[in-house]
GROMACS .gro file of C-alpha atoms in nm:
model
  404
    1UNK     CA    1   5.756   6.609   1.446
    2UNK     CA    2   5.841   6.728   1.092
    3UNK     CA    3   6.211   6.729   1.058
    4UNK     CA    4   6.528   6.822   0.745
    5UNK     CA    5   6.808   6.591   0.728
    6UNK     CA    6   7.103   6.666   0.546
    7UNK     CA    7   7.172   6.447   0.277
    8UNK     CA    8   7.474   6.654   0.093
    9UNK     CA    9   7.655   6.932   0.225
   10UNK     CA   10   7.890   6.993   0.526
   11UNK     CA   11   7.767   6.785   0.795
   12UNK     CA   12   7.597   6.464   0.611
   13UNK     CA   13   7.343   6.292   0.825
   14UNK     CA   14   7.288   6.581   1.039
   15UNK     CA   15   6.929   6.656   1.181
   16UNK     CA   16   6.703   6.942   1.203
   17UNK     CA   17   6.419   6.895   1.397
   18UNK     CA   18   6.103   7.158   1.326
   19UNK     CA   19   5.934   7.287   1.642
   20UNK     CA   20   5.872   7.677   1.584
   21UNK     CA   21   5.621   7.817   1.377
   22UNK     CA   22   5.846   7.987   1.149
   23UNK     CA   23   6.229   7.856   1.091
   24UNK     CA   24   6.480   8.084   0.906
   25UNK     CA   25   6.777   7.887   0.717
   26UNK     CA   26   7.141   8.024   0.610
   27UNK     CA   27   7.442   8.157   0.626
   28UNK     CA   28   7.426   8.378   0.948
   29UNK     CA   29   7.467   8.317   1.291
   30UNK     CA   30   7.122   8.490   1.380
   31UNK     CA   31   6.896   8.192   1.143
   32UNK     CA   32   6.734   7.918   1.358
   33UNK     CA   33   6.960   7.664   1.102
   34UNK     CA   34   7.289   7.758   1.030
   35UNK     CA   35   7.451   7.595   0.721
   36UNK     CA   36   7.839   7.710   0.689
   37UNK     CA   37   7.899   7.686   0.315
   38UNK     CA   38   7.922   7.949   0.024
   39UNK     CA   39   7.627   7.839  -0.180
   40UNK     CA   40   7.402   7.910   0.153
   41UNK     CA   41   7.280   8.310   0.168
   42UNK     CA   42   7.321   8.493   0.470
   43UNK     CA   43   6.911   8.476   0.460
   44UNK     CA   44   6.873   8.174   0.204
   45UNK     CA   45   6.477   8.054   0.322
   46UNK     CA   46   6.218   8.023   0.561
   47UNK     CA   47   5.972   7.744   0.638
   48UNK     CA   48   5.630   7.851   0.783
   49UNK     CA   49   5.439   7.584   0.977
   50UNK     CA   50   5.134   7.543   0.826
   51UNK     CA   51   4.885   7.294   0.974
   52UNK     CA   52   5.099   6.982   0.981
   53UNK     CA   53   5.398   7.061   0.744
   54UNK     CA   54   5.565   7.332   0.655
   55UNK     CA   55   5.610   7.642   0.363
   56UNK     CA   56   5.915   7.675   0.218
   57UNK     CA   57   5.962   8.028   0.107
   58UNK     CA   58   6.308   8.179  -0.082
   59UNK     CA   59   6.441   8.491   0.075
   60UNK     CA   60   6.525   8.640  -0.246
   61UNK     CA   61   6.893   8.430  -0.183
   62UNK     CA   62   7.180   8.428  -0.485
   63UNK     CA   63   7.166   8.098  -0.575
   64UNK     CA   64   6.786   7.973  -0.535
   65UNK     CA   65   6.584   7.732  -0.313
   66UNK     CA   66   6.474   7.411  -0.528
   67UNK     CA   67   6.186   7.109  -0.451
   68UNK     CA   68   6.259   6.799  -0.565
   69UNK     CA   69   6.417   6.987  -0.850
   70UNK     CA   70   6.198   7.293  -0.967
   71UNK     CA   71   6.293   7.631  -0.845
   72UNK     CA   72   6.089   7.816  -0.533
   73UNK     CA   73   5.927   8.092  -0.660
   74UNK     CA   74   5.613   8.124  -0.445
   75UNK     CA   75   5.509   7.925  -0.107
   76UNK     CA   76   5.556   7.572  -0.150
   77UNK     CA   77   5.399   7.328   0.063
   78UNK     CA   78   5.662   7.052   0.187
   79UNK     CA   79   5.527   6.657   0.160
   80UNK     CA   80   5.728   6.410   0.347
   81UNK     CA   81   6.026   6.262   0.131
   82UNK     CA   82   6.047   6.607  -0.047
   83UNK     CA   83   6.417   6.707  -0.147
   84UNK     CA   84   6.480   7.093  -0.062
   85UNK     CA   85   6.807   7.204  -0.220
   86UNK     CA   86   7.004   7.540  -0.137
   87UNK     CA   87   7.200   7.630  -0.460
   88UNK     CA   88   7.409   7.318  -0.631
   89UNK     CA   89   7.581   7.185  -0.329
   90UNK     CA   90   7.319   7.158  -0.025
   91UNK     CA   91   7.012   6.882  -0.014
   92UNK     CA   92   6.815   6.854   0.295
   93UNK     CA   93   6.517   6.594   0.297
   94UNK     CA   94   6.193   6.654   0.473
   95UNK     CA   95   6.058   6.431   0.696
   96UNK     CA   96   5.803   6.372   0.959
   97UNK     CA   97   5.920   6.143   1.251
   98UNK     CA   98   5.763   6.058   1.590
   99UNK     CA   99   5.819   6.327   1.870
  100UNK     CA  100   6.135   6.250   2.128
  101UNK     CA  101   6.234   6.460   2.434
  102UNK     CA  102   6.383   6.778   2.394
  103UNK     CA  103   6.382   7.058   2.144
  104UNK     CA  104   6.741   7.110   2.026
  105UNK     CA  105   6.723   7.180   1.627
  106UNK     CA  106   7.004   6.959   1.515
  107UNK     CA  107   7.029   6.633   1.736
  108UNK     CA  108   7.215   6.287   1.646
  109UNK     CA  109   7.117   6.006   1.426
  110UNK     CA  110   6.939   5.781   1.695
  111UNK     CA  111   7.059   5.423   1.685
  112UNK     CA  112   6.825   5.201   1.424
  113UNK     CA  113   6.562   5.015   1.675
  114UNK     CA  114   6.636   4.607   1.775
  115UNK     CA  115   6.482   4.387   1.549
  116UNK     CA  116   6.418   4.145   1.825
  117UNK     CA  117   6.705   3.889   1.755
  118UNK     CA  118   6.857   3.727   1.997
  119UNK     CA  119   7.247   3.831   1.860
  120UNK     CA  120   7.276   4.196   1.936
  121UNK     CA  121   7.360   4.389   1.591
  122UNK     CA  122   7.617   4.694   1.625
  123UNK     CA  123   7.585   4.813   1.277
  124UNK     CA  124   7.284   5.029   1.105
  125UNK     CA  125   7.169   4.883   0.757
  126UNK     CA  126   7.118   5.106   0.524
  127UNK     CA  127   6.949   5.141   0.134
  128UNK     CA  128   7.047   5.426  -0.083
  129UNK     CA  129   6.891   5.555  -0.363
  130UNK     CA  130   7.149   5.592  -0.643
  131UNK     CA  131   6.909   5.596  -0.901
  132UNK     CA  132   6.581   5.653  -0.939
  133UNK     CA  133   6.298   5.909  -0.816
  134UNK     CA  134   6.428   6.019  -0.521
  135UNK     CA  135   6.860   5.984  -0.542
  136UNK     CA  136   7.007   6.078  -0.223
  137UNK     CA  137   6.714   5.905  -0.013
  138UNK     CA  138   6.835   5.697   0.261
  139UNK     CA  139   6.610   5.376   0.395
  140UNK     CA  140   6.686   5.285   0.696
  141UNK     CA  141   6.661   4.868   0.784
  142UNK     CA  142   6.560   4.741   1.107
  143UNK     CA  143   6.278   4.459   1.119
  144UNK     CA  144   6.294   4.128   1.040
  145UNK     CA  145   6.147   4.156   0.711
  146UNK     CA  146   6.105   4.463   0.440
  147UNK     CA  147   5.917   4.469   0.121
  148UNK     CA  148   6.000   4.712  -0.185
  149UNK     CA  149   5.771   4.753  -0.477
  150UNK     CA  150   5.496   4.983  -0.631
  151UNK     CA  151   5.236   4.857  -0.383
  152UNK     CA  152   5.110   5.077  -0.057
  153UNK     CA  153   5.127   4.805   0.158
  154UNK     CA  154   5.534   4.771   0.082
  155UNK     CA  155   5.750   4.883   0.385
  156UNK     CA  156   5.948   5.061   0.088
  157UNK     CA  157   5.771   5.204  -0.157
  158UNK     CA  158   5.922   5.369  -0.481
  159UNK     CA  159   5.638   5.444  -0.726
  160UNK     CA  160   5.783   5.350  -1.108
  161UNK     CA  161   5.662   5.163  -1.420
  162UNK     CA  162   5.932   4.932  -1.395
  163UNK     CA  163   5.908   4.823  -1.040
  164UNK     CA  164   5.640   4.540  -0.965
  165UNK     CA  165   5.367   4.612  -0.743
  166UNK     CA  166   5.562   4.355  -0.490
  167UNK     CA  167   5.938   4.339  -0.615
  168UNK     CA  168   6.145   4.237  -0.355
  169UNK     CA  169   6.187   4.112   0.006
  170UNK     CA  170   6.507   4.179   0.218
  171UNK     CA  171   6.448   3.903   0.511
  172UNK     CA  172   6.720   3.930   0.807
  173UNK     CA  173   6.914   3.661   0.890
  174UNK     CA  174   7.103   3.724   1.250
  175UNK     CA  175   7.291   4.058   1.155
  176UNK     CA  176   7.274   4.027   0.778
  177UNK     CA  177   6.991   4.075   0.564
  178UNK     CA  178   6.924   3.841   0.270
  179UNK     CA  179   6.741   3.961  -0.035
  180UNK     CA  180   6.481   3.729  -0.270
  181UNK     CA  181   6.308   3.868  -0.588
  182UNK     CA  182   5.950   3.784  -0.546
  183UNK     CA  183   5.856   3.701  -0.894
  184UNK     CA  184   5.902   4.087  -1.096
  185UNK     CA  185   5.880   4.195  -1.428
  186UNK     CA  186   6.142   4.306  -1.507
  187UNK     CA  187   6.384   4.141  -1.223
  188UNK     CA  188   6.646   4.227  -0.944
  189UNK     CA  189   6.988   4.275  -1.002
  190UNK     CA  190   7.298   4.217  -0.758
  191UNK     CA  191   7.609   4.422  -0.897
  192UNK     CA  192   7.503   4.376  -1.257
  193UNK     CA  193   7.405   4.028  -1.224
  194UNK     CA  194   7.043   3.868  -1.262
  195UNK     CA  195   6.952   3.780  -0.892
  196UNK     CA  196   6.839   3.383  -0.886
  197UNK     CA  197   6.747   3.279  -0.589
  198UNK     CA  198   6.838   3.458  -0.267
  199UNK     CA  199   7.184   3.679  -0.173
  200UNK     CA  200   7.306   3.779   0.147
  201UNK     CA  201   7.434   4.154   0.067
  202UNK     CA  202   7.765   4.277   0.199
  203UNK     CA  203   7.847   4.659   0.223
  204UNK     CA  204   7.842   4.836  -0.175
  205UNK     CA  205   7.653   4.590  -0.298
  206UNK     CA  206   7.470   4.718  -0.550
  207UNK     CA  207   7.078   4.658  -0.566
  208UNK     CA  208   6.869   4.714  -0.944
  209UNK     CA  209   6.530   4.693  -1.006
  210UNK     CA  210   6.480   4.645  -1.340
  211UNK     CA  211   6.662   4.894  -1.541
  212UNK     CA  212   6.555   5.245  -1.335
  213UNK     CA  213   6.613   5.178  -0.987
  214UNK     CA  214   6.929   5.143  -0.765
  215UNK     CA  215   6.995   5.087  -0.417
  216UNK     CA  216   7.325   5.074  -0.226
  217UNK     CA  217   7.366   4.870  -0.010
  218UNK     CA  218   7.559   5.035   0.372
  219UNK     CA  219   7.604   4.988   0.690
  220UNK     CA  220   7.687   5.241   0.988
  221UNK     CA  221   7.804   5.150   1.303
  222UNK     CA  222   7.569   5.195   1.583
  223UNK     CA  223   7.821   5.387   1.772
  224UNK     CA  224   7.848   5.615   1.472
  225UNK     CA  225   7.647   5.938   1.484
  226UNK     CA  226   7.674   6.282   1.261
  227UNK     CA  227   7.653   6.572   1.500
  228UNK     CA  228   7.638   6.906   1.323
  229UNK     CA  229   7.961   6.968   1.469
  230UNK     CA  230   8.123   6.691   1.308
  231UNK     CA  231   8.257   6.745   0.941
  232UNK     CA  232   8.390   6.411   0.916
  233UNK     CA  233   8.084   6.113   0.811
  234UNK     CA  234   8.221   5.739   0.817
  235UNK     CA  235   8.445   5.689   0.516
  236UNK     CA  236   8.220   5.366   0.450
  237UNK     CA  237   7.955   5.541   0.366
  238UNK     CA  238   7.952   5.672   0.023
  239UNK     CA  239   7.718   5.888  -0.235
  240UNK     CA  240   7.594   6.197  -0.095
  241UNK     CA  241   7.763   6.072   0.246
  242UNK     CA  242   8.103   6.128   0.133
  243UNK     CA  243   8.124   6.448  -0.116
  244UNK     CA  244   8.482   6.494  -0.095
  245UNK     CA  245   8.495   6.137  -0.302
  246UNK     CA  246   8.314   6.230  -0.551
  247UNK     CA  247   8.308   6.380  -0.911
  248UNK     CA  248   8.108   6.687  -1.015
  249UNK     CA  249   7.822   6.445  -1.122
  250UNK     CA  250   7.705   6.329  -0.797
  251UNK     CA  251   7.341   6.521  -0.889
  252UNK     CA  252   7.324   6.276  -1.192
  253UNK     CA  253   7.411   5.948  -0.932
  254UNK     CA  254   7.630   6.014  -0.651
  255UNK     CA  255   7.862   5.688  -0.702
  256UNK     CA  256   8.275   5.706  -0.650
  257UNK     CA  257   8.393   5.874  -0.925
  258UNK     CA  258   8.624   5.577  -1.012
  259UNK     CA  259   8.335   5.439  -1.236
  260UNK     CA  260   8.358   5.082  -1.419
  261UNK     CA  261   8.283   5.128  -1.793
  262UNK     CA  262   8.173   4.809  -1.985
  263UNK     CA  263   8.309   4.626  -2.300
  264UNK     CA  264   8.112   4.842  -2.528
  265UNK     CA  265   8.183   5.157  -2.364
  266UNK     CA  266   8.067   5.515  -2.422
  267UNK     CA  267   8.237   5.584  -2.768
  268UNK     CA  268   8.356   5.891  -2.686
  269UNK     CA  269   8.732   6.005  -2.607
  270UNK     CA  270   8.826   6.299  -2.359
  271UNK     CA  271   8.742   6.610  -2.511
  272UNK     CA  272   8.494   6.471  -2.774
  273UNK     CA  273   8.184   6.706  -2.739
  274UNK     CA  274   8.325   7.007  -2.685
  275UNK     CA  275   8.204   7.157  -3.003
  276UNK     CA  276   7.870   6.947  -2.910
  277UNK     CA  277   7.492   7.067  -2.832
  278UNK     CA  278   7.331   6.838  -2.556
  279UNK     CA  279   6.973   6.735  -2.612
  280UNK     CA  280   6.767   6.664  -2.312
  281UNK     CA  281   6.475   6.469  -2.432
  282UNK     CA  282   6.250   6.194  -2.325
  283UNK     CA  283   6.313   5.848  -2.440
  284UNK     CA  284   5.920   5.803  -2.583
  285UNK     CA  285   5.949   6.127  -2.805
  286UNK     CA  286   6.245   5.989  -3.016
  287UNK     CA  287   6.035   5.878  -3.255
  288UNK     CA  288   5.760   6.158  -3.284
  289UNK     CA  289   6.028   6.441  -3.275
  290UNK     CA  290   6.352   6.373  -3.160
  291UNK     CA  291   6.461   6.163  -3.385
  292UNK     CA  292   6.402   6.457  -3.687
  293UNK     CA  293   6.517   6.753  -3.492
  294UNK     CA  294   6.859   6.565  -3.436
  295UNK     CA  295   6.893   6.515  -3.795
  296UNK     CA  296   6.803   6.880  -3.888
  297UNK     CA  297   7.071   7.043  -3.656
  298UNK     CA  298   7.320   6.746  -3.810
  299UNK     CA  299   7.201   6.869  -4.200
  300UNK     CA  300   7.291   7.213  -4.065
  301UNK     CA  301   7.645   7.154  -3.975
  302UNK     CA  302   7.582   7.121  -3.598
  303UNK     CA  303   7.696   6.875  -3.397
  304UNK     CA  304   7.462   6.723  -3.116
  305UNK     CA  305   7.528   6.475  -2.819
  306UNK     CA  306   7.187   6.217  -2.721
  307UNK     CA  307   7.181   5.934  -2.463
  308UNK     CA  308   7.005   5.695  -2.704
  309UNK     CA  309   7.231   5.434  -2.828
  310UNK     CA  310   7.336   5.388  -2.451
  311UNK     CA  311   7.122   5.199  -2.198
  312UNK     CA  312   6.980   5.436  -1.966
  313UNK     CA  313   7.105   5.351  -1.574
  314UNK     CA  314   7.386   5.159  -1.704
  315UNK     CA  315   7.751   5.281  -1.627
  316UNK     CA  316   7.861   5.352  -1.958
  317UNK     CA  317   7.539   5.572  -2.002
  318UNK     CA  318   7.630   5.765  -1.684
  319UNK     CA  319   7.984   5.797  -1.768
  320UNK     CA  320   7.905   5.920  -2.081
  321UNK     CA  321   7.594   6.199  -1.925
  322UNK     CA  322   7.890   6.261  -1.723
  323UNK     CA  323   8.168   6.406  -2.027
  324UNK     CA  324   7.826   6.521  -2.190
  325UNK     CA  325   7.711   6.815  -1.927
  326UNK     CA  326   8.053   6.882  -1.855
  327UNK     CA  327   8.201   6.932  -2.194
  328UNK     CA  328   7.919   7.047  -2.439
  329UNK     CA  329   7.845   7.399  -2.418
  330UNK     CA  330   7.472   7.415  -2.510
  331UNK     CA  331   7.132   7.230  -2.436
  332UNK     CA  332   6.839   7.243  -2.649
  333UNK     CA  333   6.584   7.060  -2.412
  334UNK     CA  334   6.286   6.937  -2.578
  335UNK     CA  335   5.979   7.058  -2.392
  336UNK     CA  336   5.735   6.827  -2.300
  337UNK     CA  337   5.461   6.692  -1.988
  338UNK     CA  338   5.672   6.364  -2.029
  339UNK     CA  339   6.026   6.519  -2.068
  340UNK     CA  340   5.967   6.785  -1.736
  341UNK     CA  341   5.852   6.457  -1.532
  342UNK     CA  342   6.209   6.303  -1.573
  343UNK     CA  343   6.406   6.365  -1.276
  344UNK     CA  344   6.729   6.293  -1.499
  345UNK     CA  345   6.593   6.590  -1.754
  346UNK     CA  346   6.525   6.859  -1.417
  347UNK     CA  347   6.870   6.779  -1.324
  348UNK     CA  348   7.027   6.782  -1.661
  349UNK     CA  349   6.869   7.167  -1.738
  350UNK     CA  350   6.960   7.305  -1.409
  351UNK     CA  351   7.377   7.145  -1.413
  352UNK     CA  352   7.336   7.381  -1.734
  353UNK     CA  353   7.186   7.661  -1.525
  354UNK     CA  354   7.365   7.667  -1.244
  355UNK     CA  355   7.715   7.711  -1.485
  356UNK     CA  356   7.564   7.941  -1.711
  357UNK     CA  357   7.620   7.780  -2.019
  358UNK     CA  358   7.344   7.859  -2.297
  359UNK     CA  359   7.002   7.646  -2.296
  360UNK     CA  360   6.700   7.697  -2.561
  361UNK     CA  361   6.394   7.507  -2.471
  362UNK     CA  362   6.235   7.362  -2.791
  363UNK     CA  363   5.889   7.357  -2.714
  364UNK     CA  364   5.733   7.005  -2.839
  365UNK     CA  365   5.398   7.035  -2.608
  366UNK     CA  366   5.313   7.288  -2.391
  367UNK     CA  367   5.364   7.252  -2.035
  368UNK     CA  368   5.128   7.490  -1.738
  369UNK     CA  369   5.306   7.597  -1.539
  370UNK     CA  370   5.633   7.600  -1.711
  371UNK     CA  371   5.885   7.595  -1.457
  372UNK     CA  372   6.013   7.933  -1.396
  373UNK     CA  373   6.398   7.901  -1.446
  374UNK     CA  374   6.304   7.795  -1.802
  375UNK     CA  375   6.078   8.114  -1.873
  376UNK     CA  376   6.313   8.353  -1.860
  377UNK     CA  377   6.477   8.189  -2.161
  378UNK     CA  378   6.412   8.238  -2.548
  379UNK     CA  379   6.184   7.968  -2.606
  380UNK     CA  380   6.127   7.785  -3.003
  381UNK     CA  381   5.755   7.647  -3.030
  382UNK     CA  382   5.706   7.325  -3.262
  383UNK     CA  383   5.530   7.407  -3.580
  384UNK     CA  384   5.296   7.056  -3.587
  385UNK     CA  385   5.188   7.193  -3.938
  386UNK     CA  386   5.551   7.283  -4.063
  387UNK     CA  387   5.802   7.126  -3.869
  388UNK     CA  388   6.100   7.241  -4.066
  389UNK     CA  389   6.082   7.578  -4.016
  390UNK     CA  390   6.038   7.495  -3.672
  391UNK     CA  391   6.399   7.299  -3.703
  392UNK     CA  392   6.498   7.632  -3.905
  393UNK     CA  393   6.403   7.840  -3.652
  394UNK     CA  394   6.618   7.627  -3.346
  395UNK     CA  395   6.908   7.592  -3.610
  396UNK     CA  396   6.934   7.993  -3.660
  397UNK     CA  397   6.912   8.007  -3.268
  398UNK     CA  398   7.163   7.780  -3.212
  399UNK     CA  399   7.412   7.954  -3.462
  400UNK     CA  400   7.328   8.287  -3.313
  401UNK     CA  401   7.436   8.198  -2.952
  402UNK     CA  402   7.732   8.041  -3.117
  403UNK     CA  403   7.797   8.356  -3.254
  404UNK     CA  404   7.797   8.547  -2.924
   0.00000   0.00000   0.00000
């Protein structure tokens, strides 16, 4: 039975099974799911059961319906592991799970399966993405043995260049579960460390895979359960669990906003990119454009804010994307097949959106369809014959909106 759970918002964990051919979602008492929270319309969306899934479709609501990120414009067919969001602050996943008795819409979090040990277990394990493809997604750990990696045939699949085809193995051990790298690329990582050898995790442990992925470690009491009338989710679980905990950039990686910043550092003091213009980019385009368009704005007197002297994933490079999309107050994002595939770039654009602050899309290659919240802004194409004027052209832009 195709189901939404509620990763962020007012009653985490909460679950909302889909049994009707048509399901209305918002703000009033009269939809089939009721979500009590400001961002939420009074009619904010419908899903329409088509053959095994469902339709999302926006009911024209104030502050959008997004997929994994883009903006609902037309029907859009829900896949399992999708990410629907309801303005900035609400992020239900879709699922499909087996059918149980009974048809209430929001029903508890059923305890996690025995694993077949002898010692009974009272606590729920739990992965969370923190970083990666799919932040916010919760696996949930109950046999003996799970596999992560690129592979199909992984119980945990996350599909990224840096993650080996068969990473890592998370083998339980009576009511703990131990985790071995098995042989990868680009390694595993235990709270910043090179894993070598085996590690038993404890709760916030904190699980990389190679330098895009991360994990956190949790564990939920099996008693524990998140009815929708329940505002209050476990203080030990954290990221999109706890909301109240954290800072404005949970969309970026939902981590306590006490973050840990490294020797090096962000270089950058409070208050340091005020007057700044954020690029949003992707990493493999410094070099063909990036690069020069940074240096044309800087010839021109502007100042500009990129992510490249950091290591991306690390904390000082969140910290710093942090200060960055709160304090500078424009975005040129560089337009591109490559740059609109980054889940970190989606995000990045919309924070701007969703405050208003000014963005101009710099159009590097041409991207069908171009998502829809960005058409509705003036757009600068790259001249591949002239670039400069090009440059000229984003410079003039930039100074204009300054201007206004």
């Amino acid at each position: 039975m195709p189901r939404l759970i509620m990763r962020r918002g007012p009653t985490p964990g909460a679950i909302y099974d889909l049994d009707s051919d048509e399901v209305t979602i918002g703000r009033g008492r009269k939809n089939d799911i009721v979500i009590h929270d400001n961002e939420v319309s009074r009619e904010h969306c419908r899903l329409i059961r088509l053959l095994d899934d469902y339709e999302v479709q926006d009911i024209s609501s104030s502050n959008g319906t997004f997929v994994n990120g883009l903006r609902v414009i037309s029907n859009w067919l829900l896949q399992p592991g999708a990410l629907v969001e309801l303005g900035d602050s609400i992020t239900l996943e879709y699922e499909r799970s087996p059918a149980h008795n009974g048809s209430a819409r929001i029903a508890k979090t059923e305890p996690l399966p025995r694993s077949g040990d002898a010692e009974s277990d009272d606590c729920r394990h739990v992965l969370m993405m923190t970083m990666g493809p799919t932040v916010g997604r919760v696996y949930f750990l109950s046999e003996p043995m799970h596999s992560i990696g690129r592979d199909t045939g992984n119980d945990i699949m996350i599909q990224d260049p840096e993650i080996s085809r068969n990473h890592v193995r998370l083998r339980r051990v009576r009511n703990e579960y131990v985790v071995e790298d098995l042989g990868s690329t680009n390694g595993t990582y235990i709270n910043g460390g090179l894993l070598d050898g085996s590690h038993t995790l404890a709760v916030d442990d904190v699980l990389r895979l190679g330098t895009a992925i991360q994990l956190q470690y949790l564990q939920q009491s099996s008693t524990e359960t998140y009815l929708a009338t329940d505002p209050t989710p476990s203080k030990r679980m954290t990221g999109d669990y706890a909301p109240q905990e954290l800072s404005f950039t949970s969309f970026i990686n939902p981590v306590p906003a006490q973050r840990k910043i490294s020797r090096l550092g962000t270089g950058l003091t409070p208050g340091g990119l005020e007057d700044h213009v954020f690029i949003a980019y992707a990493r493999d385009e410094w070099e063909s454009v990036i690069a020069n368009l940074t240096l044309s704005l800087q010839d021109a007197g502007i100042q500009v804010w990129v992510d490249q002297y950091l290591a991306q994933g690390s904390e000082d490079w969140r910290a710093a994307i942090e200060q960055a999309l709160l304090e500078c107050w424009a975005m040129v994002i560089v337009v591109s097949p490559q740059s609109l595939n980054s889940n970190y770039v989606k995000m990045e654009y919309r924070h701007f959106l969703n405050r208003e602050k000014s963005i101009v899309p710099f159009i590097f290659e041409p991207v069908r369809p171009m998502p829809p919240e960005l058409t509705r802004l003036r757009t600068i194409t790259y001249d591949v014959v002239n670039p400069r004027r090009s440059f000229h052209k984003l410079v003039f832009e930039i100074m204009q909106l300054r201007r206004s």
